[in-house]
Coordinates of C-alpha atoms in Angstrom, one line a residue:
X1 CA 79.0 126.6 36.0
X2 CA 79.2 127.9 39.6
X3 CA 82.8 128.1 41.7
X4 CA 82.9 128.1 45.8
X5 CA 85.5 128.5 47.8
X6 CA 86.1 128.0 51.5
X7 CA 88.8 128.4 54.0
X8 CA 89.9 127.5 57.5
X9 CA 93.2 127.8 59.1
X10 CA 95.2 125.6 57.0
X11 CA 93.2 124.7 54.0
X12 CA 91.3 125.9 51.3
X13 CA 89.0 124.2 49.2
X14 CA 87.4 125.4 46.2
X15 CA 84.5 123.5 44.7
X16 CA 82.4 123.0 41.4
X17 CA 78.7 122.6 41.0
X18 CA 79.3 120.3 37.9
X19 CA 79.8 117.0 39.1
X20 CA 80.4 118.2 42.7
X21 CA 84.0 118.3 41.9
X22 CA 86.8 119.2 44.0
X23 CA 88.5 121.5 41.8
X24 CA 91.8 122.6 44.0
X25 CA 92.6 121.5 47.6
X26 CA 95.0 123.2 49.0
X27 CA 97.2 122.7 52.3
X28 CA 99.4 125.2 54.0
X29 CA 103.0 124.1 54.9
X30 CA 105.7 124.9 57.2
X31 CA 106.3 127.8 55.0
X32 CA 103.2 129.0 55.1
X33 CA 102.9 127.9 51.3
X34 CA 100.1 126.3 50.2
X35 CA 100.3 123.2 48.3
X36 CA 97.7 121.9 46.0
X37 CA 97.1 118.3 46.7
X38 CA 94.2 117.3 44.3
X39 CA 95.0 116.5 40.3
X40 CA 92.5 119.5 38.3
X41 CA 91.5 121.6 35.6
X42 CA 92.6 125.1 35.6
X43 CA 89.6 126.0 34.1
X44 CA 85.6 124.9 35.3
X45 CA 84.3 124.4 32.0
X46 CA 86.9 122.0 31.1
X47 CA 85.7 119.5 32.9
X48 CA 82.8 119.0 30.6
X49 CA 85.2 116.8 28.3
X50 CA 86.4 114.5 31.6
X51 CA 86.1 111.2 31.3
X52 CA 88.1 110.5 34.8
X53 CA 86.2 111.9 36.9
X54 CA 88.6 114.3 38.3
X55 CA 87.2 115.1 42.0
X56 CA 83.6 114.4 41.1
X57 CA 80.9 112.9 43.2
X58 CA 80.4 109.2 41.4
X59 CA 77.2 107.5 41.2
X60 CA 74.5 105.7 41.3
X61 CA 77.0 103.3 41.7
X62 CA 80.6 103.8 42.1
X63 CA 82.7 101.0 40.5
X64 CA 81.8 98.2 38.3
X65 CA 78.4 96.2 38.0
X66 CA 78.1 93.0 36.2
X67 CA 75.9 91.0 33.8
X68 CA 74.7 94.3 32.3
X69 CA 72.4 95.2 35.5
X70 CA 71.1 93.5 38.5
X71 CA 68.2 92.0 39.8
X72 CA 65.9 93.4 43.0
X73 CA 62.7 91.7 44.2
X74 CA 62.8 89.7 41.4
X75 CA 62.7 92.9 39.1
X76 CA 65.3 92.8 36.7
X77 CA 66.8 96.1 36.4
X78 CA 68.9 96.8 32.8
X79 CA 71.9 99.1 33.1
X80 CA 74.0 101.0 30.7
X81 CA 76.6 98.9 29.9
X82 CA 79.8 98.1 27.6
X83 CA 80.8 94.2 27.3
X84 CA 78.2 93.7 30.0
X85 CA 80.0 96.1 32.6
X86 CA 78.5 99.2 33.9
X87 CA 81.0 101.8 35.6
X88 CA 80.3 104.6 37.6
X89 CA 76.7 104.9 37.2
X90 CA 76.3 104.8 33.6
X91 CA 76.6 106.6 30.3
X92 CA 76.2 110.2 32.2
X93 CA 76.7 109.8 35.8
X94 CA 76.8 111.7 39.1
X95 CA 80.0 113.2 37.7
X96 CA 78.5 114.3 34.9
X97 CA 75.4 116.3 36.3
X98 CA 74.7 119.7 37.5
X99 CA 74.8 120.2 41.2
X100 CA 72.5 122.7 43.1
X101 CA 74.5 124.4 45.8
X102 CA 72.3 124.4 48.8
X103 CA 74.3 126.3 51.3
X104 CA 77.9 127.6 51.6
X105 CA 79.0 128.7 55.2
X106 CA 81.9 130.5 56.1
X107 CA 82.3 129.9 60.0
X108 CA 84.7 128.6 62.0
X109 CA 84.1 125.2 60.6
X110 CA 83.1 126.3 57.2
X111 CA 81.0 124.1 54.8
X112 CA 79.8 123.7 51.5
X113 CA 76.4 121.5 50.8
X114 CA 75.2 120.1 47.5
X115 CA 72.4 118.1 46.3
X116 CA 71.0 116.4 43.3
X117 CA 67.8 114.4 42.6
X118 CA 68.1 111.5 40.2
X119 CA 64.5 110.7 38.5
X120 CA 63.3 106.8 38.6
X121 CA 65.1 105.3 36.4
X122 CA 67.6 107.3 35.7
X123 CA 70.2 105.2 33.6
X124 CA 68.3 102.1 34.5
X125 CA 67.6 102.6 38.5
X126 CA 64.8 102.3 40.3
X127 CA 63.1 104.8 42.5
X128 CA 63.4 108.9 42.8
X129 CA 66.7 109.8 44.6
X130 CA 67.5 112.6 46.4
X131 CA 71.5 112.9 46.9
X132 CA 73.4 115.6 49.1
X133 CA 77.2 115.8 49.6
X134 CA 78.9 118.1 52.2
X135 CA 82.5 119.5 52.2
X136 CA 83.5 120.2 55.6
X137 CA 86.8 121.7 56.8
X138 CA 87.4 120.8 60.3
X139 CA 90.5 120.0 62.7
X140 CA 93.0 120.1 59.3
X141 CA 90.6 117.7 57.7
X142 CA 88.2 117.6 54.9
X143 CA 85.1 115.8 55.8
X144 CA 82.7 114.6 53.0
X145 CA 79.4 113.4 54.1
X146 CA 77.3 111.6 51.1
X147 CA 73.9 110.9 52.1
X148 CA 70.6 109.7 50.2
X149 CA 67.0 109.0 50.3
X150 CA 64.4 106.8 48.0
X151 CA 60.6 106.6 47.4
X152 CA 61.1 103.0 46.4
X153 CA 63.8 100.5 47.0
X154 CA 67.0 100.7 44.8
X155 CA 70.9 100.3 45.0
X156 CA 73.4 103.1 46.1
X157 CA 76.6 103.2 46.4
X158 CA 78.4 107.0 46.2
X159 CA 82.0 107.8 46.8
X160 CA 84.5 111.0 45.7
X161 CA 86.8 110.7 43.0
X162 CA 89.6 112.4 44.0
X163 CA 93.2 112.2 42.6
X164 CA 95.5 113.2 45.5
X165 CA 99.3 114.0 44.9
X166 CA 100.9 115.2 47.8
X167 CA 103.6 117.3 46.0
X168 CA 104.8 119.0 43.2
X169 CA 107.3 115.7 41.9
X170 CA 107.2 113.9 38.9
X171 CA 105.7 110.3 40.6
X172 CA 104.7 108.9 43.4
X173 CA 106.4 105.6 43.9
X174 CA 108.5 106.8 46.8
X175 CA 105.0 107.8 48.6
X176 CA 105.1 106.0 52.0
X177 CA 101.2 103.9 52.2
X178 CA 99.9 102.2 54.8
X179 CA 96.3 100.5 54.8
X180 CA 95.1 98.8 57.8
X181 CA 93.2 96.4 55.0
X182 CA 94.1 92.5 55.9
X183 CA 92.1 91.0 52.6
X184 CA 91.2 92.2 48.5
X185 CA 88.2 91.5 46.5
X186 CA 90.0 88.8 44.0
X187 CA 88.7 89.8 40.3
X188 CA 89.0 88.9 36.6
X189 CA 90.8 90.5 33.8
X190 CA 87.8 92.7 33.3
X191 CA 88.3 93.8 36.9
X192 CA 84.8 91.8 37.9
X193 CA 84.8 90.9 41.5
X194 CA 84.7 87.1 41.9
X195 CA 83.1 87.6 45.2
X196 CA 86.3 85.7 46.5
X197 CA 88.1 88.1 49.6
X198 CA 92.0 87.0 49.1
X199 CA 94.8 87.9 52.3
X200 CA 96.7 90.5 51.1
X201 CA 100.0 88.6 52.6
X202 CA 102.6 87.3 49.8
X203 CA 101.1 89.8 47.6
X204 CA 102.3 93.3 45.8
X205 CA 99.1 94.9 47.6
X206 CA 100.5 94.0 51.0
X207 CA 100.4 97.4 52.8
X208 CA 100.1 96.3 56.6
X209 CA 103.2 97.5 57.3
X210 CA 104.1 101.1 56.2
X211 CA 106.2 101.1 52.8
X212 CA 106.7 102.9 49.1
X213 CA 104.0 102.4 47.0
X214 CA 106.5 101.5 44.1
X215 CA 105.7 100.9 40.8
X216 CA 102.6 98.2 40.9
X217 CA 99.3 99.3 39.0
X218 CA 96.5 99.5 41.7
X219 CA 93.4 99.3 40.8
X220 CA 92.0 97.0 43.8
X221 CA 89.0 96.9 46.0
X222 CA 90.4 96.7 49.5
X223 CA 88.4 95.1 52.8
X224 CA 89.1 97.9 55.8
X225 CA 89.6 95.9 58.7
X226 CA 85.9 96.0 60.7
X227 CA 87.8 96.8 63.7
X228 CA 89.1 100.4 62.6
X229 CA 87.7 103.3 60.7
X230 CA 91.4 104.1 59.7
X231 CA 91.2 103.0 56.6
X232 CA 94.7 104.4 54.8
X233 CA 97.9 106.8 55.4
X234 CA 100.3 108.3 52.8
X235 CA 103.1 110.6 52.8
X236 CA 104.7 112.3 50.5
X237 CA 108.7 112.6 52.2
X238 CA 108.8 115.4 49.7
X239 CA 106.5 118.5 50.7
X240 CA 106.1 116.4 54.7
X241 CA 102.4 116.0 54.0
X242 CA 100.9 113.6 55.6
X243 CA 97.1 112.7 54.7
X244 CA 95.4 109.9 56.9
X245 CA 91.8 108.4 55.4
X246 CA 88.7 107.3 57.8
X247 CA 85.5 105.8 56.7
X248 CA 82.5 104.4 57.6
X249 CA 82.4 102.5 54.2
X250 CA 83.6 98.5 54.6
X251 CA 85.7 99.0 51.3
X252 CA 88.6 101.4 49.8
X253 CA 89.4 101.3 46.1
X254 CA 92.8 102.1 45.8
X255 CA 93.7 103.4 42.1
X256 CA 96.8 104.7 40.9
X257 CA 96.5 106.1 36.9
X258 CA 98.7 105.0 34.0
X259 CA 97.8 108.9 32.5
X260 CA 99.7 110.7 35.4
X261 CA 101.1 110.6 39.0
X262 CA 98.0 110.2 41.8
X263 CA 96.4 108.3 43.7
X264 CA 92.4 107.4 44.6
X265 CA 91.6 106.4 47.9
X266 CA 87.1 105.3 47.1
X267 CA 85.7 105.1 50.2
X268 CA 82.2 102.8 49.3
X269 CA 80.9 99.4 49.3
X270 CA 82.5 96.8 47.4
X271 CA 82.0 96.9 43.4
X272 CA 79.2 94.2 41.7
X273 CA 77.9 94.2 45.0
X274 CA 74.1 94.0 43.9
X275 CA 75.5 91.0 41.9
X276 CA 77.3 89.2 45.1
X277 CA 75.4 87.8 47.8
X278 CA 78.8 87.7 50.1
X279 CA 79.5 91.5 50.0
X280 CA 77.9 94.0 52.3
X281 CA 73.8 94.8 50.8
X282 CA 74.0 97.8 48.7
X283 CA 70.0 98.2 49.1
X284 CA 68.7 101.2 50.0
X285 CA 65.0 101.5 51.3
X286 CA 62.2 104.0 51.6
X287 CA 62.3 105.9 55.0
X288 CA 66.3 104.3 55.1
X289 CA 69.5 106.6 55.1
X290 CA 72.3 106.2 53.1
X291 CA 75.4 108.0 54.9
X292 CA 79.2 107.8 53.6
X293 CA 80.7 109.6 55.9
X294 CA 84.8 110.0 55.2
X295 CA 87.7 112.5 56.4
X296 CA 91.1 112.7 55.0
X297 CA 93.1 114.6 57.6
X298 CA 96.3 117.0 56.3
X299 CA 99.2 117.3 58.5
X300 CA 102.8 118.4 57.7
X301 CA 106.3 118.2 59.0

């Protein structure tokens, strides 16, 4: 297992090949201490025995996928499943795989580039594809850029799974969130979208306005509103660290741990949506693109 670390001005970042995972995050204060912002494992190998994920790279599919698999050009397509759901792109994932560093660059705005090729049907997908993710540190922000190509047409949907905590406290209820996200994907008890987009107003997940987090369980897919790539802010009155989240992705799943104090912000398309005509096409093409492009900007007070 292979360890890089970068660094500008005010951040450092130190990165796995397993999984792509963020393994420490760290943003300089007032002080000139540095505090790490991103739940970890001290040590690399111990994240062999995760099963949360911890600052991996999930896919083929982040989030949940119904009836057992999907159907594409009338080819039905059987996923890895439990009770009929498939999570985070099966029994061994994206988060689970060996990463080949491509290139590391220690510049002014220094990088780090992975990639990964996942074999036709590879826990039940179609078509050969060839995944890259890039840390960037730029302007006080880390910039991940997941992009992906196919021989043959198939589903993506990638995203990080990072657990932020903005201090060194023992919760983060008194976190101040706001989300410019007007509407929620209404689901079942097993978390299933509906394919139903509910108004957030009268609701525990109303975050319009700028307020605590509190004590409700999140664990929701979120609708950014089309009209802003600011997806999410949140500050910790604690350590003054303020982190701000942009994406190109239509969706943000916000998840908040029962295990310990953190916070997700999943920047992707909307879970099950191979399975739900109404969300945004998850269908990626031969000769097409996929590009998640997100940047969670650090600043302090």
């Amino acid at each position: 297992m292979k360890q890089v670390t970068i660094q500008s001005e005010n951040i450092i970042l130190i990165v796995l090949d397993y999984g792509a995972v963020i393994q420490k995050l760290l943003v300089k204060g007032t002080d000139g201490n540095y505090t790490n912002v991103v739940v970890g494992l001290n040590y690399p190998s111990a994240y062999e025995n995760d099963k949360k994920c911890l600052g991996a790279c999930v896919g083929r599919y982040a989030g949940r996928i119904s009836k057992g698999g999907f159907v594409l050009d009338q080819q039905s397509y059987p996923l890895h499943n439990v009770n009929g759901i498939h999570l985070h792109g099966g029994k061994k994932g994206f988060a689970e795989k060996n990463w080949k560093f491509e290139e590391v660059n220690y510049g002014p705005e220094p990088f780090i580039k992975l990639s990964y090729v996942s074999k036709h049907l590879e826990e039940g997908y179609p078509g050969n594809l060839k995944v890259t993710v890039t840390y960037k540190l730029e302007n006080n922000a880390l910039v991940i850029e997941h992009k992906a190509e196919t021989d043959r047409k198939t589903v993506v949907n990638l995203t990080n799974h990072t657990y932020f905590k903005l201090d060194y406290g023992e919760g983060i209820a008194d976190y101040l969130l706001q989300m410019n996200c007007t509407h929620f994907t209404e689901s079942g008890k097993d978390l299933l979208p509906t394919g139903n987009f509910v108004s957030v107003k009268g609701t525990p997940y109303n975050f319009l306005e700028e307020r605590p987090i509190g004590n409700t369980p999140l664990d929701i897919p979120f609708a950014i509103h089309p009209k802003t790539n600011l997806a999410a802010r949140v500050k910790s009155k604690r350590s003054g660290i303020t982190m701000t989240v942009q994406t190109n992705q239509p969706a943000l799943v916000v998840y908040t741990p029962p295990e310990f104090p953190s916070i997700c912000f999943e920047t992707q398309n909307f879970p099950d949506a191979p399975n739900q005509p109404n969300f945004p096409s998850s269908v990626l093409k031969p000769g097409e693109e996929y590009s998640n492009i997100s940047k969670y900007h650090f600043s302090v007070t």
